[in-house]
Amino acid sequence: MKCIVIGHLTHDMIIRGNTKIERIGGGAYYSALVLSPFCDVEVITKVSKSFPREWLKELEEKGIKVTVLPSKETTTYELRYLDENTRILKLLAKAEPFKPEEIPHENADIVILNPVANEIPIEIVNHLRSFISLDVQGFVREFKDGIVETRDVDASFLERVKVAHADVNEFMMLSDLRYPEVMLISNGADRGEAIYRGNRYHFEPLKMPVAETTGAGDSFLAYFSYFYKQCPFMQALKKAVSFTAFFLKHRTPFFDFDEATENAKNVEVEKIMTDEETSAR
């Protein structure tokens, strides 16, 4: 299976108390990483010449093709964690946005658009004809003195995609929303929601010890997209929830897939009944 992931790889400066580490990040990184055991993955990104070569090599060693388009800057974030699940994001530098002519139009089994800093114009969504998944986060972000905030966005373009993901706060920023086939709405470790062809479902994340949650939404979107190409909606959702939990626990895309598949059976998914359906009972 051929999967193309488009978005800025980032230079992340992570601060926890008095500890500071620097590493590769970005939604495209995590989506590509978790797909690497299953798919022929290509990342299309923009970084500067100073982006650490060893970070790109990390992806290449996992069999991920990295296509780097030129940019004077690399998108650079400071992530200051206040606790396990709460962080303050600050944009320190931004790579150049993608142009429609830079995006290949050959057929891929899945194309995941995973922007982090408004780098993917909606025009690109309109031009693609593949199985398109996207994360809303990079479309609703705006930056005031580098601090990341959210803004209202006309979300009518989502009807052109197969799968979209947003967290609960990002979802509230979507106006004139025309739903994709599947809309995934995550809420950290709390109950999330999935909307599938007009039907609404609650799902419960698996409870596992997790050191950090960075990449949770990106991995969830990628896993669901992959499984949804092969499985019915309900099975794909349960497996995506389970595999995301295992990835966050182990912080590697290589874990016991049989155990994760077995644990998917324990994921609770419940259809949300409409007033009409409740009355009919």
mmCIF file of C-alpha atoms in Angstrom:
data_model
loop_
_atom_site.group_PDB
_atom_site.id
_atom_site.type_symbol
_atom_site.label_atom_id
_atom_site.label_comp_id
_atom_site.label_asym_id
_atom_site.label_seq_id
_atom_site.Cartn_x
_atom_site.Cartn_y
_atom_site.Cartn_z
ATOM 1 C CA MET A 1 0.000 0.000 0.000
ATOM 2 C CA LYS A 2 1.339 3.438 -0.981
ATOM 3 C CA CYS A 3 0.811 6.259 1.512
ATOM 4 C CA ILE A 4 1.882 9.881 1.009
ATOM 5 C CA VAL A 5 2.057 12.181 4.032
ATOM 6 C CA ILE A 6 2.288 15.927 3.416
ATOM 7 C CA GLY A 7 3.227 18.535 6.018
ATOM 8 C CA HIS A 8 6.113 20.318 7.674
ATOM 9 C CA LEU A 9 8.540 18.244 9.677
ATOM 10 C CA THR A 10 9.365 20.403 12.666
ATOM 11 C CA HIS A 11 12.260 21.205 14.939
ATOM 12 C CA ASP A 12 10.725 20.819 18.396
ATOM 13 C CA MET A 13 12.194 22.332 21.544
ATOM 14 C CA ILE A 14 10.504 20.536 24.439
ATOM 15 C CA ILE A 15 10.648 22.017 27.910
ATOM 16 C CA ARG A 16 9.592 20.100 31.019
ATOM 17 C CA GLY A 17 10.510 21.918 34.200
ATOM 18 C CA ASN A 18 14.251 22.526 33.995
ATOM 19 C CA THR A 19 14.772 19.960 31.236
ATOM 20 C CA LYS A 20 14.997 20.927 27.573
ATOM 21 C CA ILE A 21 15.393 18.543 24.654
ATOM 22 C CA GLU A 22 15.376 19.099 20.906
ATOM 23 C CA ARG A 23 14.006 16.573 18.432
ATOM 24 C CA ILE A 24 12.115 16.069 15.189
ATOM 25 C CA GLY A 25 8.351 16.492 15.307
ATOM 26 C CA GLY A 26 5.268 17.554 13.394
ATOM 27 C CA GLY A 27 2.095 15.753 12.460
ATOM 28 C CA ALA A 28 3.647 14.406 9.258
ATOM 29 C CA TYR A 29 6.442 12.812 11.294
ATOM 30 C CA TYR A 30 4.118 10.903 13.626
ATOM 31 C CA SER A 31 1.684 9.873 10.886
ATOM 32 C CA ALA A 32 4.514 8.534 8.733
ATOM 33 C CA LEU A 33 6.196 6.849 11.680
ATOM 34 C CA VAL A 34 3.209 4.754 12.729
ATOM 35 C CA LEU A 35 2.411 3.782 9.133
ATOM 36 C CA SER A 36 5.972 2.660 8.392
ATOM 37 C CA PRO A 37 5.485 -0.999 9.483
ATOM 38 C CA PHE A 38 2.447 -1.357 7.203
ATOM 39 C CA CYS A 39 2.868 0.848 4.121
ATOM 40 C CA ASP A 40 5.244 2.146 1.511
ATOM 41 C CA VAL A 41 5.395 5.649 3.019
ATOM 42 C CA GLU A 42 6.626 8.906 1.510
ATOM 43 C CA VAL A 43 6.797 12.199 3.398
ATOM 44 C CA ILE A 44 6.706 15.413 1.385
ATOM 45 C CA THR A 45 7.961 18.276 3.509
ATOM 46 C CA LYS A 46 9.814 21.593 3.603
ATOM 47 C CA VAL A 47 12.801 22.225 5.859
ATOM 48 C CA SER A 48 15.915 24.368 5.629
ATOM 49 C CA LYS A 49 19.422 23.135 4.858
ATOM 50 C CA SER A 50 20.296 23.366 8.546
ATOM 51 C CA PHE A 51 17.706 20.742 9.530
ATOM 52 C CA PRO A 52 19.676 17.944 11.241
ATOM 53 C CA ARG A 53 20.488 15.239 8.733
ATOM 54 C CA GLU A 54 20.340 12.545 11.419
ATOM 55 C CA TRP A 55 16.659 13.310 11.973
ATOM 56 C CA LEU A 56 15.864 12.651 8.332
ATOM 57 C CA LYS A 57 18.030 9.540 8.454
ATOM 58 C CA GLU A 58 15.885 8.246 11.324
ATOM 59 C CA LEU A 59 12.896 8.179 8.992
ATOM 60 C CA GLU A 60 14.834 6.749 6.073
ATOM 61 C CA GLU A 61 16.137 3.903 8.250
ATOM 62 C CA LYS A 62 12.508 2.908 8.857
ATOM 63 C CA GLY A 63 11.964 2.656 5.106
ATOM 64 C CA ILE A 64 10.231 6.040 4.805
ATOM 65 C CA LYS A 65 11.050 8.049 1.688
ATOM 66 C CA VAL A 66 11.569 11.720 2.517
ATOM 67 C CA THR A 67 11.108 14.274 -0.244
ATOM 68 C CA VAL A 68 12.451 17.622 0.951
ATOM 69 C CA LEU A 69 11.366 20.758 -0.859
ATOM 70 C CA PRO A 70 13.564 23.838 -0.331
ATOM 71 C CA SER A 71 12.786 26.430 2.323
ATOM 72 C CA LYS A 72 14.817 29.171 3.954
ATOM 73 C CA GLU A 73 13.389 28.298 7.363
ATOM 74 C CA THR A 74 12.325 25.185 9.257
ATOM 75 C CA THR A 75 9.074 25.259 11.189
ATOM 76 C CA THR A 76 10.271 25.397 14.781
ATOM 77 C CA TYR A 77 8.108 25.070 17.879
ATOM 78 C CA GLU A 78 8.712 25.502 21.573
ATOM 79 C CA LEU A 79 6.537 23.053 23.528
ATOM 80 C CA ARG A 80 6.420 23.974 27.203
ATOM 81 C CA TYR A 81 4.650 21.265 29.206
ATOM 82 C CA LEU A 82 2.762 22.333 32.322
ATOM 83 C CA ASP A 83 1.724 18.741 33.083
ATOM 84 C CA GLU A 84 1.373 15.425 31.240
ATOM 85 C CA ASN A 85 -1.451 16.628 28.974
ATOM 86 C CA THR A 86 -1.179 20.438 29.046
ATOM 87 C CA ARG A 87 1.340 22.387 27.008
ATOM 88 C CA ILE A 88 1.925 25.875 25.662
ATOM 89 C CA LEU A 89 2.931 26.009 22.002
ATOM 90 C CA LYS A 90 5.019 28.832 20.612
ATOM 91 C CA LEU A 91 6.022 29.154 16.957
ATOM 92 C CA LEU A 92 9.632 30.325 16.658
ATOM 93 C CA ALA A 93 10.080 29.971 12.870
ATOM 94 C CA LYS A 94 8.009 28.829 9.908
ATOM 95 C CA ALA A 95 8.934 27.052 6.687
ATOM 96 C CA GLU A 96 7.377 28.122 3.423
ATOM 97 C CA PRO A 97 3.896 26.848 2.501
ATOM 98 C CA PHE A 98 3.335 24.275 -0.207
ATOM 99 C CA LYS A 99 2.289 25.264 -3.707
ATOM 100 C CA PRO A 100 -0.265 23.144 -5.594
ATOM 101 C CA GLU A 101 2.259 22.371 -8.340
ATOM 102 C CA GLU A 102 4.654 20.900 -5.751
ATOM 103 C CA ILE A 103 2.207 18.164 -4.763
ATOM 104 C CA PRO A 104 2.256 15.006 -6.916
ATOM 105 C CA HIS A 105 -1.039 13.917 -8.381
ATOM 106 C CA GLU A 106 -0.229 10.271 -9.059
ATOM 107 C CA ASN A 107 -2.582 7.851 -7.394
ATOM 108 C CA ALA A 108 -1.683 6.781 -3.881
ATOM 109 C CA ASP A 109 -3.779 4.487 -1.729
ATOM 110 C CA ILE A 110 -3.885 7.123 1.019
ATOM 111 C CA VAL A 111 -2.850 10.781 1.080
ATOM 112 C CA ILE A 112 -2.632 12.277 4.572
ATOM 113 C CA LEU A 113 -2.512 16.057 4.825
ATOM 114 C CA ASN A 114 -1.074 16.892 8.223
ATOM 115 C CA PRO A 115 -0.221 20.608 8.428
ATOM 116 C CA VAL A 116 1.006 22.263 11.620
ATOM 117 C CA ALA A 117 1.275 25.924 10.582
ATOM 118 C CA ASN A 118 -1.191 26.695 7.764
ATOM 119 C CA GLU A 119 1.282 25.339 5.210
ATOM 120 C CA ILE A 120 -1.276 23.477 3.068
ATOM 121 C CA PRO A 121 -3.636 25.709 1.042
ATOM 122 C CA ILE A 122 -7.202 24.456 0.731
ATOM 123 C CA GLU A 123 -6.657 24.590 -3.041
ATOM 124 C CA ILE A 124 -4.492 21.484 -2.686
ATOM 125 C CA VAL A 125 -7.359 19.606 -1.022
ATOM 126 C CA ASN A 126 -9.599 20.490 -3.950
ATOM 127 C CA HIS A 127 -7.092 19.206 -6.524
ATOM 128 C CA LEU A 128 -6.353 15.800 -5.010
ATOM 129 C CA ARG A 129 -8.437 12.822 -6.104
ATOM 130 C CA SER A 130 -7.064 10.068 -3.880
ATOM 131 C CA PHE A 131 -8.321 8.695 -0.566
ATOM 132 C CA ILE A 132 -7.648 11.879 1.418
ATOM 133 C CA SER A 133 -7.289 12.082 5.188
ATOM 134 C CA LEU A 134 -6.396 15.282 6.973
ATOM 135 C CA ASP A 135 -5.851 16.769 10.381
ATOM 136 C CA VAL A 136 -7.690 19.995 11.091
ATOM 137 C CA GLN A 137 -5.060 21.402 13.479
ATOM 138 C CA GLY A 138 -2.878 23.084 10.866
ATOM 139 C CA PHE A 139 -5.876 24.710 9.206
ATOM 140 C CA VAL A 140 -7.342 26.358 12.317
ATOM 141 C CA ARG A 141 -4.131 27.627 13.899
ATOM 142 C CA GLU A 142 -3.123 31.258 13.949
ATOM 143 C CA PHE A 143 -0.141 32.893 15.608
ATOM 144 C CA LYS A 144 0.009 36.029 17.738
ATOM 145 C CA ASP A 145 3.572 36.915 18.729
ATOM 146 C CA GLY A 146 4.349 33.259 18.138
ATOM 147 C CA ILE A 147 1.727 31.984 20.578
ATOM 148 C CA VAL A 148 -0.509 29.394 18.956
ATOM 149 C CA GLU A 149 -4.226 30.151 19.036
ATOM 150 C CA THR A 150 -7.181 28.922 16.999
ATOM 151 C CA ARG A 151 -9.436 30.733 14.558
ATOM 152 C CA ASP A 152 -12.742 30.056 12.830
ATOM 153 C CA VAL A 153 -12.354 28.346 9.465
ATOM 154 C CA ASP A 154 -14.852 27.705 6.678
ATOM 155 C CA ALA A 155 -14.893 23.899 6.787
ATOM 156 C CA SER A 156 -17.056 23.254 3.738
ATOM 157 C CA PHE A 157 -13.968 21.818 2.004
ATOM 158 C CA LEU A 158 -14.029 18.798 4.337
ATOM 159 C CA GLU A 159 -16.778 17.187 2.275
ATOM 160 C CA ARG A 160 -14.066 16.417 -0.302
ATOM 161 C CA VAL A 161 -12.038 14.247 2.076
ATOM 162 C CA LYS A 162 -12.577 10.714 3.312
ATOM 163 C CA VAL A 163 -11.408 11.095 6.909
ATOM 164 C CA ALA A 164 -10.771 14.177 9.047
ATOM 165 C CA HIS A 165 -9.525 14.494 12.617
ATOM 166 C CA ALA A 166 -9.780 17.319 15.136
ATOM 167 C CA ASP A 167 -9.584 17.589 18.874
ATOM 168 C CA VAL A 168 -12.650 18.963 20.671
ATOM 169 C CA ASN A 169 -11.328 22.533 20.722
ATOM 170 C CA GLU A 170 -10.328 22.525 17.046
ATOM 171 C CA PHE A 171 -13.695 21.057 16.092
ATOM 172 C CA MET A 172 -15.440 24.070 17.619
ATOM 173 C CA MET A 173 -13.549 26.314 15.180
ATOM 174 C CA LEU A 174 -15.137 24.692 12.110
ATOM 175 C CA SER A 175 -17.944 26.774 10.598
ATOM 176 C CA ASP A 176 -20.161 25.884 7.637
ATOM 177 C CA LEU A 177 -19.020 22.326 8.264
ATOM 178 C CA ARG A 178 -19.790 19.793 5.564
ATOM 179 C CA TYR A 179 -18.852 16.443 6.983
ATOM 180 C CA PRO A 180 -16.378 14.043 5.421
ATOM 181 C CA GLU A 181 -17.275 10.387 5.310
ATOM 182 C CA VAL A 182 -15.679 9.993 8.756
ATOM 183 C CA MET A 183 -15.083 12.788 11.274
ATOM 184 C CA LEU A 184 -12.911 11.800 14.250
ATOM 185 C CA ILE A 185 -13.085 14.070 17.315
ATOM 186 C CA SER A 186 -10.601 13.205 20.052
ATOM 187 C CA ASN A 187 -10.566 14.475 23.619
ATOM 188 C CA GLY A 188 -7.253 13.376 25.080
ATOM 189 C CA ALA A 189 -7.703 10.511 27.523
ATOM 190 C CA ASP A 190 -11.442 11.228 27.772
ATOM 191 C CA ARG A 191 -14.312 9.956 25.644
ATOM 192 C CA GLY A 192 -14.154 10.956 21.992
ATOM 193 C CA GLU A 193 -16.670 11.010 19.179
ATOM 194 C CA ALA A 194 -16.773 9.683 15.634
ATOM 195 C CA ILE A 195 -19.313 10.730 13.021
ATOM 196 C CA TYR A 196 -19.704 8.171 10.241
ATOM 197 C CA ARG A 197 -22.060 8.922 7.367
ATOM 198 C CA GLY A 198 -24.311 10.966 9.626
ATOM 199 C CA ASN A 199 -24.300 8.501 12.536
ATOM 200 C CA ARG A 200 -22.592 9.538 15.773
ATOM 201 C CA TYR A 201 -20.596 7.248 18.044
ATOM 202 C CA HIS A 202 -18.791 7.657 21.348
ATOM 203 C CA PHE A 203 -15.518 5.808 21.873
ATOM 204 C CA GLU A 204 -13.426 5.354 24.999
ATOM 205 C CA PRO A 205 -9.607 5.474 24.752
ATOM 206 C CA LEU A 206 -7.835 2.542 26.365
ATOM 207 C CA LYS A 207 -6.330 3.354 29.753
ATOM 208 C CA MET A 208 -2.584 2.774 29.652
ATOM 209 C CA PRO A 209 0.406 4.365 31.398
ATOM 210 C CA VAL A 210 1.691 7.067 29.049
ATOM 211 C CA ALA A 211 4.781 9.226 29.575
ATOM 212 C CA GLU A 212 3.658 11.812 27.013
ATOM 213 C CA THR A 213 0.847 12.318 24.519
ATOM 214 C CA THR A 214 2.723 14.110 21.705
ATOM 215 C CA GLY A 215 1.587 12.701 18.366
ATOM 216 C CA ALA A 216 -1.621 11.163 19.713
ATOM 217 C CA GLY A 217 -3.978 12.751 17.191
ATOM 218 C CA ASP A 218 -1.559 12.258 14.299
ATOM 219 C CA SER A 219 -1.108 8.562 15.024
ATOM 220 C CA PHE A 220 -4.855 8.077 15.579
ATOM 221 C CA LEU A 221 -5.634 9.654 12.190
ATOM 222 C CA ALA A 222 -2.996 7.566 10.408
ATOM 223 C CA TYR A 223 -3.967 4.278 12.035
ATOM 224 C CA PHE A 224 -7.661 4.829 11.357
ATOM 225 C CA SER A 225 -7.011 5.756 7.718
ATOM 226 C CA TYR A 226 -4.947 2.612 7.192
ATOM 227 C CA PHE A 227 -7.420 0.256 8.860
ATOM 228 C CA TYR A 228 -10.413 1.940 7.209
ATOM 229 C CA LYS A 229 -9.002 1.052 3.805
ATOM 230 C CA GLN A 230 -9.324 -2.602 4.785
ATOM 231 C CA CYS A 231 -11.970 -2.919 7.496
ATOM 232 C CA PRO A 232 -15.530 -1.826 8.231
ATOM 233 C CA PHE A 233 -15.840 1.452 10.147
ATOM 234 C CA MET A 234 -16.416 -0.035 13.606
ATOM 235 C CA GLN A 235 -13.485 -2.441 13.376
ATOM 236 C CA ALA A 236 -11.200 0.293 12.014
ATOM 237 C CA LEU A 237 -12.159 2.640 14.863
ATOM 238 C CA LYS A 238 -11.507 0.074 17.576
ATOM 239 C CA LYS A 239 -8.169 -0.941 16.091
ATOM 240 C CA ALA A 240 -7.098 2.691 15.662
ATOM 241 C CA VAL A 241 -7.907 3.475 19.300
ATOM 242 C CA SER A 242 -5.986 0.413 20.487
ATOM 243 C CA PHE A 243 -2.935 0.889 18.266
ATOM 244 C CA THR A 244 -2.711 4.572 19.236
ATOM 245 C CA ALA A 245 -2.658 3.616 22.917
ATOM 246 C CA PHE A 246 0.113 1.087 22.312
ATOM 247 C CA PHE A 247 2.152 3.619 20.329
ATOM 248 C CA LEU A 248 1.844 6.233 23.072
ATOM 249 C CA LYS A 249 2.825 3.678 25.702
ATOM 250 C CA HIS A 250 5.884 2.338 23.867
ATOM 251 C CA ARG A 251 6.816 5.485 21.835
ATOM 252 C CA THR A 252 7.745 3.253 18.909
ATOM 253 C CA PRO A 253 5.681 1.997 15.947
ATOM 254 C CA PHE A 254 7.051 -1.499 16.569
ATOM 255 C CA PHE A 255 5.188 -3.282 19.349
ATOM 256 C CA ASP A 256 3.147 -6.471 19.641
ATOM 257 C CA PHE A 257 0.570 -6.007 16.880
ATOM 258 C CA ASP A 258 -1.254 -9.200 17.853
ATOM 259 C CA GLU A 259 -1.712 -7.900 21.395
ATOM 260 C CA ALA A 260 -2.906 -4.506 20.098
ATOM 261 C CA THR A 261 -5.383 -6.235 17.776
ATOM 262 C CA GLU A 262 -6.672 -8.397 20.615
ATOM 263 C CA ASN A 263 -7.022 -5.345 22.881
ATOM 264 C CA ALA A 264 -9.070 -3.599 20.185
ATOM 265 C CA LYS A 265 -11.930 -5.907 21.203
ATOM 266 C CA ASN A 266 -11.978 -4.122 24.578
ATOM 267 C CA VAL A 267 -12.461 -0.661 23.078
ATOM 268 C CA GLU A 268 -15.920 0.616 23.980
ATOM 269 C CA VAL A 269 -17.871 2.177 21.101
ATOM 270 C CA GLU A 270 -21.495 3.221 21.519
ATOM 271 C CA LYS A 271 -23.838 4.685 18.940
ATOM 272 C CA ILE A 272 -25.426 7.947 20.059
ATOM 273 C CA MET A 273 -29.155 7.572 19.559
ATOM 274 C CA THR A 274 -31.098 10.436 18.004
ATOM 275 C CA ASP A 275 -34.413 11.555 19.510
ATOM 276 C CA GLU A 276 -36.210 9.860 16.616
ATOM 277 C CA GLU A 277 -34.381 6.561 17.165
ATOM 278 C CA THR A 278 -35.034 6.714 20.917
ATOM 279 C CA SER A 279 -38.747 7.336 20.338
ATOM 280 C CA ALA A 280 -38.943 4.422 17.933
ATOM 281 C CA ARG A 281 -37.726 1.990 20.573
#
